[in-house]
Amino acid sequence: MRAVSILAILGLLVVPFVGDSFMAYQLGLYLLFGIVGQGIALCWGRAGFLPLGQALFFGIGAYISGYALKTYGDSYVALIPFMLLAILIPGILAGIIGALVFSRSVGSGPYFSLITLAVSMVGFQLANSLEWLTGGFNGLTRIPGLPGIDTYETLYFVIVPALALSTLLVAYILRSPFGQLLAAISQNEERAQFFGFKTSSLKALAFGISAAIAGFAGALYAPHQGIVTPQAVGFLLSAELVIWTAVGGRSTLWGPVVGAVVIGFLASELRDIFQYWEIVVALVFIGVVLKFPDGIVGAIASVTTRLRRPVSTADGNRRKQTAPPREQVSETALVFEDIFVQVGPVKILDGLTFSLDEKNITCLIGPNGAGKTSVFNAMTGKLPIRAGNIQWGGTSVTGKQGFEMTRLGIGRKFQVPSVFNDLTISQNIDIAIWSNRLRFTDLFLTSPYSWTSGILKQVEDVFPFLKVSNKKAGDLSQGQRQMLEFAMTIMTEPALLLLDEPCAGLSTAETHEMIGAIEAFNAGGDMTTVIIEHDMQVVERLADKVLVMSQGRLLAEGSVADIKADPAVQAVYGGGTK
Amino acid sequence: MELFALYGLNFIYGIATLGLIVLGLAVVFGLLGVMNMAHGEFVMLGAYSVLIVQGQGLPYFLSFPLAVLICGFVGYLVEWSMIRHLYTRPFDTLLATWGIAILIRKTVEVIFGRGYQSVNQTVTGTVDILGVDYPAYRLVVFVCAVTLLVGLFIWYRRSNTGARIKAMIANPELAQAMGINTARLARGTFVFGVCMAGLAGALIAPLVRVEPYMGLDYLLSSFFILVVGGLGTLEGLFIGSSVIGGVDVAVSAFFDKTSGYLAVLVISILFLWLRPEGLYARR
């Protein structure tokens, strides 16, 4: 990939000598759009959310740069701070928008896209009406070129290095732990939160970076075109940027550039010979969306990787360095005080009260609908609590979100196996190792890839299949995915481990394996474990204590023998009336 | 008093036309979840069918069946060739329908040219309501809009097909297991939705500027109305139209057209951000 990128950049540098300078001038514009597309691809192809108003950030960069060139056009000393602003202001604006929007809801539905679209329309309207600032409808005109650089002859040799810079930046981000976390978020955001990552901030950061890249391209667009009009922030350009990215390939580095250049030249060629060229472009676009969702470059890339022999990425020995220690959590006491949870007219938890304060295994049982999973959900911010108080280690944690609970030493395994399907086993394990360890600066360093931790060895001994590190998690069997998720949760070294039916969907042999694993990791006596379970065989093997729930309340607690002898429990399970 | 009545009438009329235009998207996006970016283009097709009818010297009312015919045909083609493959891929639906929008727009441009077209008004004159001379055609549009909305509301609640659609939305697999042909039902719903858009276009054509790019404004305001009102119900559609239409009219009256437009955008952003389920949610 790196070789391809270097060749592409070199090839682009030769263009003006092979073709004519007008062609290079045209190409320069498409390359600028391609740079914006690379930012869109970072958000859309990697992090899984589609920004629909990217022209706004491009246009802000262009307006700032245009203003600076018109005012201080002859001195780089005065220009450079403005050029930095042309990058920073869009980046910060997008970061704020992202942080506000993403923190409201998990997931990447169409609403974020519609918001960015609407914001870009506001920008268009303001650019049109704030005449004193933007020149209104006619825009900023007669913008001079960069000092000492001829717009038609040499500006191209500024644009190509700019593209190289943007490519380098995006490539670096994609390979960094931050990039891997973005991939994890796009596959299963909730799971990523339960490894202690504040996913809304990571997504906002990605959006901010993409907007900064757009602003950077916009800063060069102003001298290139000599004019900036409200069209540069408008809805139509935003849509076109997304189209170019989609046609070229939303999840590749060069796809957006190829898309912008191919459609750009296709349009300029067709425009002269065929009046209705846009129909052709629309048909090409529809065809790509339907038949090649990964775009032109994506389709080519998948063919070449299929032709090549599968490379064994023997990265098992990349983990050489002991990971930095986590903050030790020594809490043991979990207290539920009179918790009420209600959704609509249904009382889910109805004054639930219990407490746990020993480092052993507690099983939570009860008939279907008793509210067992809701106990976990209430504890990890997934269900709103109407009344009552949850305490962990003596402090109230009522209403805290999933990632905050993980940071307080609470690990959770979901009922349905949730792992990052498109990441390899080894990449899944990375994320578990990074959990509660990765600091902000580590997001952009390569050193976290070399981290290992003592518990990894233990986990691999218990689950040998984890050593086949380059297999995709999505290709594992249901049982193995359950075990992978369990292993990942264990690797966060929680003080309180919540397991929701860990043996669901497992074969008898796998169930025994899982029970053995749970026993093994609890043998050290440094963890409180709560297991929701229906299978009494599992309960009898594992439980030091049993809590029985019915209709959102605690019905009984005690040892397995106590519970079995309890007439109230017998009544609930025996089908008798309460 | 008369001024007040005039504002009132304009307000009610504004809401009714908005509701009329949104109706098609409410069906396609609200029920099927298809983010149909070509919604405005179907409205535009409906408006151009008036042009065709009048070009042939035929009576205006014939443009309604023609609009349904054209939109039905195009809608069927689009559903069959693209949408049915994309029901589970929302972003790709958005892109594909955007491509369709460009295609329709450009094709119309090829046939009719880029410029504005004028459509003759056949129902002319005014009617005296509450002491105001109100344009008669606006009343026609109002009556048609209300009839259509109310009729559809009752039909959707009472008919078997309405129940089947609800079943399909709630659980497509189970609906299939119950013997509902969901592929055909979804296609029917989609085609019905775009036909409604066409009908709306034919109705409003004499009152607006008719040109190939007219759909864009209708598309975005329709999305915002649905988001503000809430998806999947006619109550939501009505509330959304009132809020968006009301804000636009009120702010435009106090300040200017641009401020009204900005206010609508800001309200839409706030709803998308803070209350994406809208004012009147299905659940």
GROMACS .gro file of N, CA, C and O in nm, chain A residues 83-171:
model
  356
   83MET      N    1  -0.376   3.058   0.748
   83MET     CA    2  -0.389   2.925   0.691
   83MET      C    3  -0.411   2.822   0.803
   83MET      O    4  -0.488   2.728   0.788
   84LEU      N    5  -0.342   2.843   0.915
   84LEU     CA    6  -0.363   2.752   1.028
   84LEU      C    7  -0.506   2.764   1.079
   84LEU      O    8  -0.571   2.664   1.111
   85LEU      N    9  -0.556   2.889   1.083
   85LEU     CA   10  -0.695   2.907   1.126
   85LEU      C   11  -0.791   2.838   1.031
   85LEU      O   12  -0.891   2.781   1.073
   86ALA      N   13  -0.758   2.842   0.901
   86ALA     CA   14  -0.844   2.777   0.801
   86ALA      C   15  -0.853   2.627   0.825
   86ALA      O   16  -0.948   2.563   0.781
   87ILE      N   17  -0.753   2.573   0.893
   87ILE     CA   18  -0.758   2.431   0.927
   87ILE      C   19  -0.823   2.411   1.064
   87ILE      O   20  -0.908   2.323   1.081
   88LEU      N   21  -0.783   2.497   1.158
   88LEU     CA   22  -0.827   2.478   1.297
   88LEU      C   23  -0.975   2.507   1.317
   88LEU      O   24  -1.046   2.431   1.384
   89ILE      N   25  -1.023   2.618   1.260
   89ILE     CA   26  -1.162   2.657   1.286
   89ILE      C   27  -1.261   2.549   1.239
   89ILE      O   28  -1.346   2.506   1.316
   90PRO      N   29  -1.249   2.501   1.114
   90PRO     CA   30  -1.340   2.392   1.076
   90PRO      C   31  -1.324   2.270   1.165
   90PRO      O   32  -1.423   2.207   1.204
   91GLY      N   33  -1.199   2.238   1.200
   91GLY     CA   34  -1.175   2.119   1.283
   91GLY      C   35  -1.243   2.132   1.418
   91GLY      O   36  -1.312   2.040   1.464
   92ILE      N   37  -1.226   2.247   1.481
   92ILE     CA   38  -1.285   2.265   1.615
   92ILE      C   39  -1.437   2.269   1.607
   92ILE      O   40  -1.507   2.206   1.686
   93LEU      N   41  -1.488   2.340   1.504
   93LEU     CA   42  -1.634   2.347   1.487
   93LEU      C   43  -1.694   2.206   1.473
   93LEU      O   44  -1.791   2.171   1.541
   94ALA      N   45  -1.631   2.125   1.387
   94ALA     CA   46  -1.682   1.990   1.367
   94ALA      C   47  -1.667   1.907   1.494
   94ALA      O   48  -1.756   1.829   1.529
   95GLY      N   49  -1.556   1.928   1.564
   95GLY     CA   50  -1.536   1.853   1.689
   95GLY      C   51  -1.648   1.884   1.788
   95GLY      O   52  -1.701   1.794   1.853
   96ILE      N   53  -1.685   2.012   1.797
   96ILE     CA   54  -1.792   2.051   1.890
   96ILE      C   55  -1.925   1.990   1.845
   96ILE      O   56  -1.998   1.930   1.924
   97ILE      N   57  -1.954   2.004   1.715
   97ILE     CA   58  -2.080   1.946   1.665
   97ILE      C   59  -2.083   1.796   1.694
   97ILE      O   60  -2.182   1.742   1.744
   98GLY      N   61  -1.973   1.729   1.663
   98GLY     CA   62  -1.966   1.585   1.685
   98GLY      C   63  -1.986   1.549   1.831
   98GLY      O   64  -2.064   1.460   1.865
   99ALA      N   65  -1.916   1.621   1.920
   99ALA     CA   66  -1.927   1.590   2.062
   99ALA      C   67  -2.071   1.608   2.110
   99ALA      O   68  -2.124   1.525   2.184
  100LEU      N   69  -2.136   1.717   2.064
  100LEU     CA   70  -2.274   1.742   2.106
  100LEU      C   71  -2.369   1.633   2.055
  100LEU      O   72  -2.453   1.582   2.127
  101VAL      N   73  -2.353   1.597   1.928
  101VAL     CA   74  -2.448   1.505   1.867
  101VAL      C   75  -2.422   1.361   1.913
  101VAL      O   76  -2.514   1.290   1.952
  102PHE      N   77  -2.296   1.320   1.911
  102PHE     CA   78  -2.267   1.180   1.941
  102PHE      C   79  -2.292   1.144   2.086
  102PHE      O   80  -2.323   1.030   2.118
  103SER      N   81  -2.279   1.245   2.177
  103SER     CA   82  -2.298   1.209   2.318
  103SER      C   83  -2.446   1.187   2.350
  103SER      O   84  -2.480   1.134   2.453
  104ARG      N   85  -2.534   1.228   2.258
  104ARG     CA   86  -2.677   1.209   2.283
  104ARG      C   87  -2.723   1.067   2.257
  104ARG      O   88  -2.821   1.022   2.314
  105SER      N   89  -2.659   1.000   2.164
  105SER     CA   90  -2.710   0.867   2.132
  105SER      C   91  -2.598   0.778   2.081
  105SER      O   92  -2.505   0.823   2.016
  106VAL      N   93  -2.610   0.651   2.113
  106VAL     CA   94  -2.516   0.551   2.064
  106VAL      C   95  -2.555   0.516   1.921
  106VAL      O   96  -2.673   0.518   1.886
  107GLY      N   97  -2.459   0.485   1.839
  107GLY     CA   98  -2.491   0.441   1.704
  107GLY      C   99  -2.468   0.551   1.604
  107GLY      O  100  -2.437   0.665   1.639
  108SER      N  101  -2.482   0.517   1.477
  108SER     CA  102  -2.451   0.611   1.371
  108SER      C  103  -2.561   0.614   1.268
  108SER      O  104  -2.542   0.590   1.151
  109GLY      N  105  -2.681   0.642   1.314
  109GLY     CA  106  -2.795   0.641   1.224
  109GLY      C  107  -2.794   0.759   1.129
  109GLY      O  108  -2.699   0.836   1.127
  110PRO      N  109  -2.898   0.772   1.050
  110PRO     CA  110  -2.903   0.880   0.953
  110PRO      C  111  -2.919   1.018   1.015
  110PRO      O  112  -2.900   1.118   0.948
  111TYR      N  113  -2.952   1.026   1.145
  111TYR     CA  114  -2.979   1.158   1.202
  111TYR      C  115  -2.855   1.245   1.205
  111TYR      O  116  -2.862   1.365   1.182
  112PHE      N  117  -2.742   1.185   1.236
  112PHE     CA  118  -2.618   1.264   1.233
  112PHE      C  119  -2.598   1.321   1.094
  112PHE      O  120  -2.565   1.439   1.077
  113SER      N  121  -2.619   1.238   0.991
  113SER     CA  122  -2.600   1.283   0.854
  113SER      C  123  -2.693   1.399   0.822
  113SER      O  124  -2.652   1.498   0.761
  114LEU      N  125  -2.819   1.387   0.865
  114LEU     CA  126  -2.914   1.495   0.837
  114LEU      C  127  -2.875   1.622   0.910
  114LEU      O  128  -2.893   1.733   0.858
  115ILE      N  129  -2.821   1.609   1.031
  115ILE     CA  130  -2.779   1.729   1.105
  115ILE      C  131  -2.666   1.799   1.031
  115ILE      O  132  -2.669   1.921   1.011
  116THR      N  133  -2.566   1.721   0.985
  116THR     CA  134  -2.455   1.785   0.914
  116THR      C  135  -2.506   1.852   0.787
  116THR      O  136  -2.461   1.960   0.751
  117LEU      N  137  -2.603   1.788   0.723
  117LEU     CA  138  -2.663   1.846   0.603
  117LEU      C  139  -2.730   1.980   0.636
  117LEU      O  140  -2.709   2.081   0.567
  118ALA      N  141  -2.808   1.979   0.744
  118ALA     CA  142  -2.880   2.103   0.781
  118ALA      C  143  -2.782   2.212   0.822
  118ALA      O  144  -2.802   2.330   0.789
  119VAL      N  145  -2.675   2.174   0.893
  119VAL     CA  146  -2.576   2.274   0.934
  119VAL      C  147  -2.510   2.335   0.810
  119VAL      O  148  -2.488   2.457   0.803
  120SER      N  149  -2.483   2.250   0.711
  120SER     CA  150  -2.421   2.306   0.590
  120SER      C  151  -2.518   2.398   0.517
  120SER      O  152  -2.477   2.497   0.455
  121MET      N  153  -2.649   2.369   0.527
  121MET     CA  154  -2.747   2.460   0.464
  121MET      C  155  -2.754   2.593   0.538
  121MET      O  156  -2.771   2.698   0.476
  122VAL      N  157  -2.741   2.587   0.672
  122VAL     CA  158  -2.734   2.712   0.748
  122VAL      C  159  -2.613   2.792   0.702
  122VAL      O  160  -2.622   2.914   0.678
  123GLY      N  161  -2.500   2.722   0.686
  123GLY     CA  162  -2.378   2.788   0.640
  123GLY      C  163  -2.398   2.855   0.505
  123GLY      O  164  -2.357   2.970   0.485
  124PHE      N  165  -2.465   2.785   0.415
  124PHE     CA  166  -2.491   2.839   0.281
  124PHE      C  167  -2.573   2.966   0.290
  124PHE      O  168  -2.544   3.067   0.225
  125GLN      N  169  -2.677   2.960   0.375
  125GLN     CA  170  -2.766   3.075   0.390
  125GLN      C  171  -2.691   3.195   0.449
  125GLN      O  172  -2.707   3.308   0.403
  126LEU      N  173  -2.608   3.166   0.551
  126LEU     CA  174  -2.532   3.275   0.613
  126LEU      C  175  -2.431   3.333   0.514
  126LEU      O  176  -2.414   3.455   0.506
  127ALA      N  177  -2.366   3.246   0.439
  127ALA     CA  178  -2.267   3.294   0.342
  127ALA      C  179  -2.335   3.386   0.241
  127ALA      O  180  -2.276   3.483   0.192
  128ASN      N  181  -2.460   3.357   0.209
  128ASN     CA  182  -2.534   3.440   0.115
  128ASN      C  183  -2.577   3.572   0.175
  128ASN      O  184  -2.578   3.674   0.107
  129SER      N  185  -2.613   3.571   0.304
  129SER     CA  186  -2.675   3.691   0.359
  129SER      C  187  -2.579   3.781   0.436
  129SER      O  188  -2.604   3.900   0.448
  130LEU      N  189  -2.469   3.726   0.488
  130LEU     CA  190  -2.375   3.810   0.562
  130LEU      C  191  -2.278   3.876   0.464
  130LEU      O  192  -2.162   3.838   0.453
  131GLU      N  193  -2.329   3.975   0.397
  131GLU     CA  194  -2.252   4.032   0.286
  131GLU      C  195  -2.120   4.095   0.330
  131GLU      O  196  -2.018   4.082   0.263
  132TRP      N  197  -2.120   4.162   0.448
  132TRP     CA  198  -2.000   4.229   0.496
  132TRP      C  199  -1.887   4.129   0.521
  132TRP      O  200  -1.770   4.162   0.515
  133LEU      N  201  -1.924   4.004   0.549
  133LEU     CA  202  -1.822   3.906   0.585
  133LEU      C  203  -1.779   3.823   0.464
  133LEU      O  204  -1.660   3.796   0.444
  134THR      N  205  -1.876   3.783   0.384
  134THR     CA  206  -1.847   3.683   0.281
  134THR      C  207  -1.861   3.738   0.139
  134THR      O  208  -1.836   3.667   0.043
  135GLY      N  209  -1.904   3.862   0.129
  135GLY     CA  210  -1.929   3.915  -0.005
  135GLY      C  211  -2.063   3.873  -0.060
  135GLY      O  212  -2.093   3.899  -0.176
  136GLY      N  213  -2.141   3.806   0.023
  136GLY     CA  214  -2.278   3.771  -0.018
  136GLY      C  215  -2.283   3.677  -0.137
  136GLY      O  216  -2.197   3.591  -0.154
  137PHE      N  217  -2.384   3.697  -0.219
  137PHE     CA  218  -2.412   3.607  -0.331
  137PHE      C  219  -2.294   3.597  -0.427
  137PHE      O  220  -2.262   3.491  -0.479
  138ASN      N  221  -2.228   3.711  -0.452
  138ASN     CA  222  -2.116   3.710  -0.547
  138ASN      C  223  -1.989   3.651  -0.489
  138ASN      O  224  -1.897   3.617  -0.563
  139GLY      N  225  -1.983   3.643  -0.358
  139GLY     CA  226  -1.869   3.582  -0.294
  139GLY      C  227  -1.747   3.672  -0.288
  139GLY      O  228  -1.752   3.790  -0.320
  140LEU      N  229  -1.635   3.614  -0.243
  140LEU     CA  230  -1.507   3.684  -0.243
  140LEU      C  231  -1.448   3.670  -0.382
  140LEU      O  232  -1.427   3.558  -0.429
  141THR      N  233  -1.424   3.782  -0.447
  141THR     CA  234  -1.373   3.773  -0.583
  141THR      C  235  -1.231   3.829  -0.591
  141THR      O  236  -1.183   3.894  -0.499
  142ARG      N  237  -1.169   3.805  -0.703
  142ARG     CA  238  -1.032   3.851  -0.732
  142ARG      C  239  -0.935   3.820  -0.618
  142ARG      O  240  -0.864   3.905  -0.567
  143ILE      N  241  -0.939   3.694  -0.575
  143ILE     CA  242  -0.844   3.650  -0.473
  143ILE      C  243  -0.711   3.626  -0.544
  143ILE      O  244  -0.706   3.551  -0.643
  144PRO      N  245  -0.602   3.688  -0.495
  144PRO     CA  246  -0.472   3.664  -0.561
  144PRO      C  247  -0.420   3.524  -0.531
  144PRO      O  248  -0.465   3.459  -0.437
  145GLY      N  249  -0.326   3.478  -0.609
  145GLY     CA  250  -0.264   3.348  -0.584
  145GLY      C  251  -0.170   3.356  -0.464
  145GLY      O  252  -0.149   3.463  -0.406
  146LEU      N  253  -0.116   3.240  -0.425
  146LEU     CA  254  -0.018   3.241  -0.317
  146LEU      C  255   0.104   3.320  -0.363
  146LEU      O  256   0.141   3.312  -0.479
  147PRO      N  257   0.165   3.399  -0.271
  147PRO     CA  258   0.279   3.481  -0.312
  147PRO      C  259   0.390   3.397  -0.376
  147PRO      O  260   0.430   3.295  -0.322
  148GLY      N  261   0.435   3.441  -0.490
  148GLY     CA  262   0.547   3.375  -0.555
  148GLY      C  263   0.511   3.247  -0.628
  148GLY      O  264   0.597   3.178  -0.682
  149ILE      N  265   0.382   3.214  -0.628
  149ILE     CA  266   0.342   3.089  -0.694
  149ILE      C  267   0.240   3.121  -0.801
  149ILE      O  268   0.139   3.186  -0.774
  150ASP      N  269   0.268   3.076  -0.922
  150ASP     CA  270   0.176   3.103  -1.032
  150ASP      C  271   0.061   3.002  -1.026
  150ASP      O  272   0.082   2.881  -1.023
  151THR      N  273  -0.061   3.056  -1.025
  151THR     CA  274  -0.178   2.970  -1.007
  151THR      C  275  -0.187   2.863  -1.115
  151THR      O  276  -0.221   2.748  -1.088
  152TYR      N  277  -0.157   2.901  -1.239
  152TYR     CA  278  -0.177   2.807  -1.349
  152TYR      C  279  -0.056   2.718  -1.375
  152TYR      O  280  -0.068   2.613  -1.436
  153GLU      N  281   0.062   2.761  -1.329
  153GLU     CA  282   0.182   2.684  -1.361
  153GLU      C  283   0.235   2.605  -1.241
  153GLU      O  284   0.265   2.487  -1.254
  154THR      N  285   0.245   2.671  -1.126
  154THR     CA  286   0.318   2.605  -1.017
  154THR      C  287   0.233   2.569  -0.896
  154THR      O  288   0.277   2.492  -0.811
  155LEU      N  289   0.111   2.620  -0.886
  155LEU     CA  290   0.029   2.587  -0.769
  155LEU      C  291   0.007   2.436  -0.760
  155LEU      O  292  -0.004   2.380  -0.651
  156TYR      N  293   0.005   2.372  -0.877
  156TYR     CA  294  -0.012   2.226  -0.880
  156TYR      C  295   0.094   2.157  -0.794
  156TYR      O  296   0.066   2.056  -0.728
  157PHE      N  297   0.216   2.213  -0.794
  157PHE     CA  298   0.324   2.150  -0.717
  157PHE      C  299   0.315   2.180  -0.568
  157PHE      O  300   0.396   2.134  -0.490
  158VAL      N  301   0.216   2.261  -0.530
  158VAL     CA  302   0.183   2.275  -0.388
  158VAL      C  303   0.072   2.176  -0.353
  158VAL      O  304   0.071   2.117  -0.245
  159ILE      N  305  -0.021   2.159  -0.448
  159ILE     CA  306  -0.137   2.073  -0.421
  159ILE      C  307  -0.096   1.927  -0.406
  159ILE      O  308  -0.144   1.858  -0.316
  160VAL      N  309  -0.004   1.881  -0.491
  160VAL     CA  310   0.035   1.739  -0.483
  160VAL      C  311   0.101   1.707  -0.348
  160VAL      O  312   0.062   1.609  -0.283
  161PRO      N  313   0.197   1.788  -0.301
  161PRO     CA  314   0.248   1.762  -0.166
  161PRO      C  315   0.139   1.770  -0.059
  161PRO      O  316   0.142   1.695   0.039
  162ALA      N  317   0.043   1.860  -0.079
  162ALA     CA  318  -0.068   1.868   0.018
  162ALA      C  319  -0.145   1.736   0.021
  162ALA      O  320  -0.181   1.686   0.128
  163LEU      N  321  -0.166   1.680  -0.098
  163LEU     CA  322  -0.234   1.550  -0.106
  163LEU      C  323  -0.149   1.443  -0.038
  163LEU      O  324  -0.202   1.358   0.035
  164ALA      N  325  -0.018   1.449  -0.063
  164ALA     CA  326   0.070   1.351   0.001
  164ALA      C  327   0.061   1.361   0.152
  164ALA      O  328   0.052   1.260   0.223
  165LEU      N  329   0.056   1.485   0.201
  165LEU     CA  330   0.048   1.508   0.345
  165LEU      C  331  -0.083   1.450   0.401
  165LEU      O  332  -0.084   1.380   0.503
  166SER      N  333  -0.193   1.479   0.331
  166SER     CA  334  -0.323   1.430   0.377
  166SER      C  335  -0.326   1.277   0.374
  166SER      O  336  -0.377   1.212   0.466
  167THR      N  337  -0.269   1.219   0.266
  167THR     CA  338  -0.266   1.073   0.255
  167THR      C  339  -0.187   1.012   0.370
  167THR      O  340  -0.229   0.915   0.434
  168LEU      N  341  -0.072   1.076   0.397
  168LEU     CA  342   0.015   1.027   0.504
  168LEU      C  343  -0.059   1.033   0.637
  168LEU      O  344  -0.057   0.937   0.715
  169LEU      N  345  -0.126   1.146   0.662
  169LEU     CA  346  -0.198   1.164   0.788
  169LEU      C  347  -0.307   1.059   0.805
  169LEU      O  348  -0.316   0.992   0.908
  170VAL      N  349  -0.390   1.043   0.699
  170VAL     CA  350  -0.502   0.949   0.711
  170VAL      C  351  -0.448   0.806   0.723
  170VAL      O  352  -0.498   0.727   0.803
  171ALA      N  353  -0.344   0.775   0.646
  171ALA     CA  354  -0.286   0.640   0.655
  171ALA      C  355  -0.235   0.614   0.795
  171ALA      O  356  -0.256   0.506   0.852
   0.00000   0.00000   0.00000
